[in-house]
Amino acid sequence: MEKGSLLYTGKAKNVYTTDQAGILWVEYTNQATALNGKRKEQITNKGQLNSAISDLLFKYLTQQGIVNHYVEQISPVVQLVKQVTILPIEVVVRNYAAGHFVTKYNAPEMKHLVPSVHEFYFKDDALDDPFMNDEQIIALDIATEAELVIMRSEANRVNKLLSDIFKKIGITLIDFKLEFGYTAEQQLILADELSPDNMRLIDDVTGDSLDKDVFRKNLGDVTVGYQIVLDRLQKLFTEK
Ligand code: TMP
């Protein structure tokens, strides 16, 4: 597999074409961002940890029947994925109140949310990725009602599967963000990455954050928590 030209530079990943049609080359970088990219730092080893965690979680979801873009990991920071056209919508699922749900609604921190809350955000840096409700999204032709139904239902399934797997390793999945995209065959599937950059994870014993909140709140070295997540997932999957 040969790496081709740079297609896209993200906040924590660079995406390239390959010599194989329909397959992209994703390089995880060490960059960490907060405040929608306004604060940036390089954090040694973060790319490698995220790539390894995302690899395990995508493989697990694939085994459990969640169709997604993941193909394989070919080096510590490089993954191959199926090329999809990403819908400009971020799907956030919240099981407990944290982050913007607390600051926007004055919700009690860590309130158990029943039912789990689904939110759609319009991916547009210039607008700071605003929250949008279903009607706004449909009326502005950003996505169709059918697409929102698929994304909600897939996000629900992913939430159940990830919450269960994290529970087994003593971690609570507080919230997370997913992205979806269209394959060449016009199937809307799960894409992007599954890592502590895009989810909140709390250690059930210590109560420590094992995710990017450590960076957002300047609490120390984020990779300590990421390594704990990776070690526990690796142990769980090798024991199976
Ligand atoms: P929030 O509380 O900041 O809205 O974040 C909710 C979850 O979504 C949290 O796990 C972080 C994740 N997230 C992203 O991955 N990217 C984003 O741009 C945003 C706003 C949130």
PDB file of C-alpha atoms and ligand atoms in Angstrom:
ATOM      1  CA  MET A   1       0.000   0.000   0.000  1.00  0.00           C
ATOM      2  CA  GLU A   2       1.453   3.354  -1.048  1.00  0.00           C
ATOM      3  CA  LYS A   3       0.599   6.676   0.576  1.00  0.00           C
ATOM      4  CA  GLY A   4      -0.708   9.249  -1.939  1.00  0.00           C
ATOM      5  CA  SER A   5      -1.486  12.939  -1.648  1.00  0.00           C
ATOM      6  CA  LEU A   6      -2.775  14.800   1.392  1.00  0.00           C
ATOM      7  CA  LEU A   7      -6.582  15.055   1.249  1.00  0.00           C
ATOM      8  CA  TYR A   8      -7.415  16.633   4.554  1.00  0.00           C
ATOM      9  CA  THR A   9      -5.710  17.929   7.710  1.00  0.00           C
ATOM     10  CA  GLY A  10      -7.820  17.482  10.816  1.00  0.00           C
ATOM     11  CA  LYS A  11      -7.246  18.592  14.403  1.00  0.00           C
ATOM     12  CA  ALA A  12      -5.578  15.295  15.339  1.00  0.00           C
ATOM     13  CA  LYS A  13      -5.328  13.358  12.057  1.00  0.00           C
ATOM     14  CA  ASN A  14      -4.025  13.770   8.519  1.00  0.00           C
ATOM     15  CA  VAL A  15      -5.804  11.883   5.741  1.00  0.00           C
ATOM     16  CA  TYR A  16      -4.128  10.830   2.475  1.00  0.00           C
ATOM     17  CA  THR A  17      -5.183   8.991  -0.653  1.00  0.00           C
ATOM     18  CA  THR A  18      -3.582   5.599  -1.417  1.00  0.00           C
ATOM     19  CA  ASP A  19      -2.781   3.669  -4.570  1.00  0.00           C
ATOM     20  CA  GLN A  20      -5.896   1.573  -3.900  1.00  0.00           C
ATOM     21  CA  ALA A  21      -9.181   3.113  -5.060  1.00  0.00           C
ATOM     22  CA  GLY A  22     -11.630   3.740  -2.233  1.00  0.00           C
ATOM     23  CA  ILE A  23      -9.040   3.284   0.557  1.00  0.00           C
ATOM     24  CA  LEU A  24      -7.631   6.188   2.575  1.00  0.00           C
ATOM     25  CA  TRP A  25      -4.502   6.442   4.720  1.00  0.00           C
ATOM     26  CA  VAL A  26      -5.156   8.046   8.143  1.00  0.00           C
ATOM     27  CA  GLU A  27      -2.220   9.258  10.229  1.00  0.00           C
ATOM     28  CA  TYR A  28      -2.889  10.028  13.868  1.00  0.00           C
ATOM     29  CA  THR A  29      -0.869  13.036  15.043  1.00  0.00           C
ATOM     30  CA  ASN A  30       0.209  14.124  18.515  1.00  0.00           C
ATOM     31  CA  GLN A  31      -1.717  17.367  18.279  1.00  0.00           C
ATOM     32  CA  ALA A  32      -4.267  18.144  20.973  1.00  0.00           C
ATOM     33  CA  THR A  33      -6.736  20.974  20.513  1.00  0.00           C
ATOM     34  CA  ALA A  34      -9.324  22.659  22.672  1.00  0.00           C
ATOM     35  CA  LEU A  35     -11.715  25.572  22.220  1.00  0.00           C
ATOM     36  CA  ASN A  36     -12.508  24.397  18.665  1.00  0.00           C
ATOM     37  CA  GLY A  37      -8.855  24.479  17.634  1.00  0.00           C
ATOM     38  CA  LYS A  38      -7.974  27.829  19.222  1.00  0.00           C
ATOM     39  CA  ARG A  39      -5.619  26.129  21.706  1.00  0.00           C
ATOM     40  CA  LYS A  40      -3.106  23.629  20.285  1.00  0.00           C
ATOM     41  CA  GLU A  41      -0.332  21.512  21.787  1.00  0.00           C
ATOM     42  CA  GLN A  42       1.858  18.589  20.752  1.00  0.00           C
ATOM     43  CA  ILE A  43       1.641  15.686  23.191  1.00  0.00           C
ATOM     44  CA  THR A  44       4.197  12.920  22.789  1.00  0.00           C
ATOM     45  CA  ASN A  45       2.666   9.491  22.112  1.00  0.00           C
ATOM     46  CA  LYS A  46      -0.951  10.707  21.937  1.00  0.00           C
ATOM     47  CA  GLY A  47      -1.317   9.741  18.261  1.00  0.00           C
ATOM     48  CA  GLN A  48      -0.074   6.232  18.896  1.00  0.00           C
ATOM     49  CA  LEU A  49      -2.366   5.726  21.899  1.00  0.00           C
ATOM     50  CA  ASN A  50      -5.443   7.026  20.049  1.00  0.00           C
ATOM     51  CA  SER A  51      -4.685   4.892  17.030  1.00  0.00           C
ATOM     52  CA  ALA A  52      -4.320   1.756  19.160  1.00  0.00           C
ATOM     53  CA  ILE A  53      -7.525   2.456  21.134  1.00  0.00           C
ATOM     54  CA  SER A  54      -9.497   3.288  17.994  1.00  0.00           C
ATOM     55  CA  ASP A  55      -8.212   0.093  16.337  1.00  0.00           C
ATOM     56  CA  LEU A  56      -9.493  -2.077  19.216  1.00  0.00           C
ATOM     57  CA  LEU A  57     -12.855  -0.316  19.469  1.00  0.00           C
ATOM     58  CA  PHE A  58     -13.589  -0.368  15.725  1.00  0.00           C
ATOM     59  CA  LYS A  59     -12.688  -4.071  15.545  1.00  0.00           C
ATOM     60  CA  TYR A  60     -15.001  -4.756  18.480  1.00  0.00           C
ATOM     61  CA  LEU A  61     -17.882  -2.795  16.926  1.00  0.00           C
ATOM     62  CA  THR A  62     -17.340  -4.588  13.605  1.00  0.00           C
ATOM     63  CA  GLN A  63     -17.570  -7.959  15.402  1.00  0.00           C
ATOM     64  CA  GLN A  64     -20.798  -6.764  16.991  1.00  0.00           C
ATOM     65  CA  GLY A  65     -22.342  -5.906  13.619  1.00  0.00           C
ATOM     66  CA  ILE A  66     -21.812  -2.143  13.450  1.00  0.00           C
ATOM     67  CA  VAL A  67     -20.920  -1.367   9.834  1.00  0.00           C
ATOM     68  CA  ASN A  68     -18.078   1.175   9.744  1.00  0.00           C
ATOM     69  CA  HIS A  69     -15.216   2.540   7.663  1.00  0.00           C
ATOM     70  CA  TYR A  70     -12.383   0.786   9.473  1.00  0.00           C
ATOM     71  CA  VAL A  71     -10.057  -1.538   7.554  1.00  0.00           C
ATOM     72  CA  GLU A  72      -6.802  -2.096   9.476  1.00  0.00           C
ATOM     73  CA  GLN A  73      -3.846  -0.619  11.319  1.00  0.00           C
ATOM     74  CA  ILE A  74      -0.608  -0.752   9.274  1.00  0.00           C
ATOM     75  CA  SER A  75       1.801   1.043  11.612  1.00  0.00           C
ATOM     76  CA  PRO A  76       1.570   2.463  15.151  1.00  0.00           C
ATOM     77  CA  VAL A  77      -0.019   5.701  13.875  1.00  0.00           C
ATOM     78  CA  VAL A  78      -1.413   4.705  10.482  1.00  0.00           C
ATOM     79  CA  GLN A  79      -4.764   3.124   9.728  1.00  0.00           C
ATOM     80  CA  LEU A  80      -6.433   2.279   6.441  1.00  0.00           C
ATOM     81  CA  VAL A  81     -10.124   3.145   6.152  1.00  0.00           C
ATOM     82  CA  LYS A  82     -12.766   2.989   3.459  1.00  0.00           C
ATOM     83  CA  GLN A  83     -13.240   6.332   1.753  1.00  0.00           C
ATOM     84  CA  VAL A  84     -16.528   7.920   2.758  1.00  0.00           C
ATOM     85  CA  THR A  85     -18.060  11.329   2.253  1.00  0.00           C
ATOM     86  CA  ILE A  86     -18.517  12.628   5.773  1.00  0.00           C
ATOM     87  CA  LEU A  87     -21.886  14.212   6.576  1.00  0.00           C
ATOM     88  CA  PRO A  88     -21.223  17.615   8.202  1.00  0.00           C
ATOM     89  CA  ILE A  89     -22.883  16.539  11.443  1.00  0.00           C
ATOM     90  CA  GLU A  90     -21.399  15.521  14.768  1.00  0.00           C
ATOM     91  CA  VAL A  91     -23.580  13.177  16.787  1.00  0.00           C
ATOM     92  CA  VAL A  92     -23.033  13.538  20.530  1.00  0.00           C
ATOM     93  CA  VAL A  93     -24.471  10.994  22.966  1.00  0.00           C
ATOM     94  CA  ARG A  94     -24.559  11.779  26.667  1.00  0.00           C
ATOM     95  CA  ASN A  95     -25.125   9.267  29.479  1.00  0.00           C
ATOM     96  CA  TYR A  96     -24.114  11.601  32.305  1.00  0.00           C
ATOM     97  CA  ALA A  97     -24.065  15.394  32.477  1.00  0.00           C
ATOM     98  CA  ALA A  98     -20.625  16.851  31.730  1.00  0.00           C
ATOM     99  CA  GLY A  99     -18.907  19.472  29.594  1.00  0.00           C
ATOM    100  CA  HIS A 100     -21.199  21.747  27.634  1.00  0.00           C
ATOM    101  CA  PHE A 101     -24.294  20.025  28.991  1.00  0.00           C
ATOM    102  CA  VAL A 102     -23.355  21.372  32.421  1.00  0.00           C
ATOM    103  CA  THR A 103     -22.235  24.829  31.311  1.00  0.00           C
ATOM    104  CA  LYS A 104     -25.171  25.398  28.917  1.00  0.00           C
ATOM    105  CA  TYR A 105     -28.034  24.029  31.029  1.00  0.00           C
ATOM    106  CA  ASN A 106     -26.633  24.271  34.556  1.00  0.00           C
ATOM    107  CA  ALA A 107     -27.211  20.517  34.855  1.00  0.00           C
ATOM    108  CA  PRO A 108     -25.787  18.914  38.013  1.00  0.00           C
ATOM    109  CA  GLU A 109     -22.332  17.571  37.113  1.00  0.00           C
ATOM    110  CA  MET A 110     -22.476  13.797  36.455  1.00  0.00           C
ATOM    111  CA  LYS A 111     -26.290  13.595  36.704  1.00  0.00           C
ATOM    112  CA  HIS A 112     -27.316  10.251  35.205  1.00  0.00           C
ATOM    113  CA  LEU A 113     -29.284  11.179  32.076  1.00  0.00           C
ATOM    114  CA  VAL A 114     -32.342   8.990  31.504  1.00  0.00           C
ATOM    115  CA  PRO A 115     -32.958   8.677  28.646  1.00  0.00           C
ATOM    116  CA  SER A 116     -29.497   9.193  27.178  1.00  0.00           C
ATOM    117  CA  VAL A 117     -29.366  12.501  25.336  1.00  0.00           C
ATOM    118  CA  HIS A 118     -28.589  12.726  21.604  1.00  0.00           C
ATOM    119  CA  GLU A 119     -27.487  16.005  20.088  1.00  0.00           C
ATOM    120  CA  PHE A 120     -26.577  17.018  16.549  1.00  0.00           C
ATOM    121  CA  TYR A 121     -23.980  19.692  15.843  1.00  0.00           C
ATOM    122  CA  PHE A 122     -23.345  21.276  12.436  1.00  0.00           C
ATOM    123  CA  LYS A 123     -19.671  20.757  11.520  1.00  0.00           C
ATOM    124  CA  ASP A 124     -18.657  24.283  10.568  1.00  0.00           C
ATOM    125  CA  ASP A 125     -15.559  25.805  12.161  1.00  0.00           C
ATOM    126  CA  ALA A 126     -16.517  29.360  11.122  1.00  0.00           C
ATOM    127  CA  LEU A 127     -19.782  28.979  13.063  1.00  0.00           C
ATOM    128  CA  ASP A 128     -18.096  27.131  15.967  1.00  0.00           C
ATOM    129  CA  ASP A 129     -20.044  23.891  15.247  1.00  0.00           C
ATOM    130  CA  PRO A 130     -23.478  25.060  16.474  1.00  0.00           C
ATOM    131  CA  PHE A 131     -26.092  22.738  17.981  1.00  0.00           C
ATOM    132  CA  MET A 132     -28.998  22.141  15.571  1.00  0.00           C
ATOM    133  CA  ASN A 133     -32.315  20.410  16.073  1.00  0.00           C
ATOM    134  CA  ASP A 134     -33.775  17.951  13.562  1.00  0.00           C
ATOM    135  CA  GLU A 135     -35.988  20.489  11.810  1.00  0.00           C
ATOM    136  CA  GLN A 136     -33.189  23.002  11.381  1.00  0.00           C
ATOM    137  CA  ILE A 137     -30.963  20.323   9.841  1.00  0.00           C
ATOM    138  CA  ILE A 138     -33.672  19.033   7.507  1.00  0.00           C
ATOM    139  CA  ALA A 139     -34.940  22.494   6.486  1.00  0.00           C
ATOM    140  CA  LEU A 140     -31.410  23.646   5.642  1.00  0.00           C
ATOM    141  CA  ASP A 141     -30.751  20.458   3.588  1.00  0.00           C
ATOM    142  CA  ILE A 142     -27.779  19.489   5.772  1.00  0.00           C
ATOM    143  CA  ALA A 143     -29.212  15.984   6.202  1.00  0.00           C
ATOM    144  CA  THR A 144     -32.507  14.224   5.612  1.00  0.00           C
ATOM    145  CA  GLU A 145     -34.889  12.877   8.211  1.00  0.00           C
ATOM    146  CA  ALA A 146     -33.958   9.327   7.131  1.00  0.00           C
ATOM    147  CA  GLU A 147     -30.263  10.089   7.699  1.00  0.00           C
ATOM    148  CA  LEU A 148     -30.976  11.471  11.171  1.00  0.00           C
ATOM    149  CA  VAL A 149     -32.961   8.309  12.004  1.00  0.00           C
ATOM    150  CA  ILE A 150     -30.033   6.101  10.929  1.00  0.00           C
ATOM    151  CA  MET A 151     -27.457   8.151  12.847  1.00  0.00           C
ATOM    152  CA  ARG A 152     -29.549   8.188  16.038  1.00  0.00           C
ATOM    153  CA  SER A 153     -30.193   4.492  15.892  1.00  0.00           C
ATOM    154  CA  GLU A 154     -26.559   3.595  15.152  1.00  0.00           C
ATOM    155  CA  ALA A 155     -25.386   5.968  17.887  1.00  0.00           C
ATOM    156  CA  ASN A 156     -27.720   4.167  20.313  1.00  0.00           C
ATOM    157  CA  ARG A 157     -26.295   0.781  19.392  1.00  0.00           C
ATOM    158  CA  VAL A 158     -22.730   2.084  19.673  1.00  0.00           C
ATOM    159  CA  ASN A 159     -23.554   3.623  23.053  1.00  0.00           C
ATOM    160  CA  LYS A 160     -24.842   0.312  24.413  1.00  0.00           C
ATOM    161  CA  LEU A 161     -21.848  -1.658  23.080  1.00  0.00           C
ATOM    162  CA  LEU A 162     -19.204   0.824  24.227  1.00  0.00           C
ATOM    163  CA  SER A 163     -20.833   1.429  27.630  1.00  0.00           C
ATOM    164  CA  ASP A 164     -20.871  -2.352  28.240  1.00  0.00           C
ATOM    165  CA  ILE A 165     -17.264  -2.898  27.187  1.00  0.00           C
ATOM    166  CA  PHE A 166     -15.997   0.012  29.289  1.00  0.00           C
ATOM    167  CA  LYS A 167     -18.055  -1.147  32.289  1.00  0.00           C
ATOM    168  CA  LYS A 168     -16.184  -4.478  32.110  1.00  0.00           C
ATOM    169  CA  ILE A 169     -12.861  -2.652  32.536  1.00  0.00           C
ATOM    170  CA  GLY A 170     -14.007  -0.391  35.380  1.00  0.00           C
ATOM    171  CA  ILE A 171     -14.688   2.696  33.284  1.00  0.00           C
ATOM    172  CA  THR A 172     -17.902   4.703  32.810  1.00  0.00           C
ATOM    173  CA  LEU A 173     -18.644   6.140  29.372  1.00  0.00           C
ATOM    174  CA  ILE A 174     -19.928   9.629  30.151  1.00  0.00           C
ATOM    175  CA  ASP A 175     -20.420  10.935  26.603  1.00  0.00           C
ATOM    176  CA  PHE A 176     -18.934  10.713  23.122  1.00  0.00           C
ATOM    177  CA  LYS A 177     -19.043  12.102  19.595  1.00  0.00           C
ATOM    178  CA  LEU A 178     -19.523  10.149  16.374  1.00  0.00           C
ATOM    179  CA  GLU A 179     -19.339  11.030  12.692  1.00  0.00           C
ATOM    180  CA  PHE A 180     -20.904   9.224   9.758  1.00  0.00           C
ATOM    181  CA  GLY A 181     -20.222   9.164   6.037  1.00  0.00           C
ATOM    182  CA  TYR A 182     -21.430   7.744   2.736  1.00  0.00           C
ATOM    183  CA  THR A 183     -19.585   4.940   0.971  1.00  0.00           C
ATOM    184  CA  ALA A 184     -19.359   4.771  -2.830  1.00  0.00           C
ATOM    185  CA  GLU A 185     -22.289   2.327  -2.575  1.00  0.00           C
ATOM    186  CA  GLN A 186     -24.361   5.069  -0.890  1.00  0.00           C
ATOM    187  CA  GLN A 187     -24.444   3.384   2.501  1.00  0.00           C
ATOM    188  CA  LEU A 188     -24.315   5.720   5.501  1.00  0.00           C
ATOM    189  CA  ILE A 189     -21.813   4.203   7.947  1.00  0.00           C
ATOM    190  CA  LEU A 190     -19.902   5.029  11.105  1.00  0.00           C
ATOM    191  CA  ALA A 191     -16.552   6.753  10.407  1.00  0.00           C
ATOM    192  CA  ASP A 192     -13.935   9.001  12.063  1.00  0.00           C
ATOM    193  CA  GLU A 193     -12.192   7.735  15.225  1.00  0.00           C
ATOM    194  CA  LEU A 194     -13.121   6.183  18.568  1.00  0.00           C
ATOM    195  CA  SER A 195     -10.661   7.457  21.148  1.00  0.00           C
ATOM    196  CA  PRO A 196     -10.463   9.398  24.419  1.00  0.00           C
ATOM    197  CA  ASP A 197     -10.124  12.548  22.288  1.00  0.00           C
ATOM    198  CA  ASN A 198     -13.807  12.109  21.402  1.00  0.00           C
ATOM    199  CA  MET A 199     -15.285  10.619  24.548  1.00  0.00           C
ATOM    200  CA  ARG A 200     -15.357  11.221  28.274  1.00  0.00           C
ATOM    201  CA  LEU A 201     -14.290   8.260  30.369  1.00  0.00           C
ATOM    202  CA  ILE A 202     -14.185   8.106  34.162  1.00  0.00           C
ATOM    203  CA  ASP A 203     -12.339   5.508  36.227  1.00  0.00           C
ATOM    204  CA  ASP A 204     -14.956   3.822  38.420  1.00  0.00           C
ATOM    205  CA  VAL A 205     -12.598   3.475  41.394  1.00  0.00           C
ATOM    206  CA  THR A 206     -10.557   6.688  41.409  1.00  0.00           C
ATOM    207  CA  GLY A 207     -13.073   8.963  39.662  1.00  0.00           C
ATOM    208  CA  ASP A 208     -10.217  10.232  37.482  1.00  0.00           C
ATOM    209  CA  SER A 209     -10.822  11.475  33.935  1.00  0.00           C
ATOM    210  CA  LEU A 210      -9.123   9.176  31.430  1.00  0.00           C
ATOM    211  CA  ASP A 211      -9.814  11.412  28.423  1.00  0.00           C
ATOM    212  CA  LYS A 212      -9.154  14.793  26.816  1.00  0.00           C
ATOM    213  CA  ASP A 213     -10.773  16.660  29.707  1.00  0.00           C
ATOM    214  CA  VAL A 214      -7.338  16.375  31.378  1.00  0.00           C
ATOM    215  CA  PHE A 215      -5.983  18.574  28.554  1.00  0.00           C
ATOM    216  CA  ARG A 216      -9.061  20.829  28.340  1.00  0.00           C
ATOM    217  CA  LYS A 217      -8.868  21.540  32.099  1.00  0.00           C
ATOM    218  CA  ASN A 218      -5.047  21.612  32.332  1.00  0.00           C
ATOM    219  CA  LEU A 219      -5.003  18.755  34.836  1.00  0.00           C
ATOM    220  CA  GLY A 220      -1.703  17.189  33.704  1.00  0.00           C
ATOM    221  CA  ASP A 221      -0.517  14.640  31.155  1.00  0.00           C
ATOM    222  CA  VAL A 222      -3.480  13.252  29.180  1.00  0.00           C
ATOM    223  CA  THR A 223      -1.521  10.247  27.989  1.00  0.00           C
ATOM    224  CA  VAL A 224      -1.510   8.733  31.496  1.00  0.00           C
ATOM    225  CA  GLY A 225      -5.269   8.120  31.273  1.00  0.00           C
ATOM    226  CA  TYR A 226      -5.143   7.113  27.591  1.00  0.00           C
ATOM    227  CA  GLN A 227      -2.521   4.473  28.453  1.00  0.00           C
ATOM    228  CA  ILE A 228      -4.760   3.100  31.228  1.00  0.00           C
ATOM    229  CA  VAL A 229      -7.671   2.839  28.768  1.00  0.00           C
ATOM    230  CA  LEU A 230      -5.477   1.068  26.208  1.00  0.00           C
ATOM    231  CA  ASP A 231      -3.924  -1.347  28.733  1.00  0.00           C
ATOM    232  CA  ARG A 232      -7.327  -2.385  30.095  1.00  0.00           C
ATOM    233  CA  LEU A 233      -8.867  -2.817  26.635  1.00  0.00           C
ATOM    234  CA  GLN A 234      -5.877  -4.876  25.470  1.00  0.00           C
ATOM    235  CA  LYS A 235      -6.113  -7.074  28.563  1.00  0.00           C
ATOM    236  CA  LEU A 236      -9.853  -7.579  28.079  1.00  0.00           C
ATOM    237  CA  PHE A 237      -9.574  -8.452  24.397  1.00  0.00           C
ATOM    238  CA  THR A 238      -6.600 -10.810  24.850  1.00  0.00           C
ATOM    239  CA  GLU A 239      -8.364 -12.630  27.714  1.00  0.00           C
ATOM    240  CA  LYS A 240     -11.372 -13.359  25.448  1.00  0.00           C
TER     241      LYS A 240
HETATM  242  P1  TMP B   1     -19.185  18.717  24.930  1.00  0.00           P
HETATM  243  O1  TMP B   1     -19.643  18.490  26.328  1.00  0.00           O
HETATM  244  O2  TMP B   1     -17.999  19.616  24.824  1.00  0.00           O
HETATM  245  O3  TMP B   1     -20.297  19.138  24.022  1.00  0.00           O
HETATM  246  O4  TMP B   1     -18.658  17.296  24.368  1.00  0.00           O
HETATM  247  C1  TMP B   1     -19.458  16.153  24.371  1.00  0.00           C
HETATM  248  C2  TMP B   1     -18.619  14.972  23.899  1.00  0.00           C
HETATM  249  O5  TMP B   1     -18.325  15.094  22.524  1.00  0.00           O
HETATM  250  C3  TMP B   1     -17.263  14.836  24.598  1.00  0.00           C
HETATM  251  O6  TMP B   1     -17.009  13.465  24.789  1.00  0.00           O
HETATM  252  C4  TMP B   1     -16.266  15.403  23.633  1.00  0.00           C
HETATM  253  C5  TMP B   1     -16.915  15.147  22.301  1.00  0.00           C
HETATM  254  N1  TMP B   1     -16.674  16.206  21.340  1.00  0.00           N
HETATM  255  C6  TMP B   1     -15.800  15.987  20.275  1.00  0.00           C
HETATM  256  O7  TMP B   1     -15.234  14.908  20.144  1.00  0.00           O
HETATM  257  N2  TMP B   1     -15.592  16.995  19.389  1.00  0.00           N
HETATM  258  C7  TMP B   1     -16.206  18.205  19.486  1.00  0.00           C
HETATM  259  O8  TMP B   1     -15.978  19.084  18.639  1.00  0.00           O
HETATM  260  C8  TMP B   1     -17.108  18.414  20.588  1.00  0.00           C
HETATM  261  C9  TMP B   1     -17.803  19.739  20.776  1.00  0.00           C
HETATM  262  C10 TMP B   1     -17.300  17.399  21.482  1.00  0.00           C
END
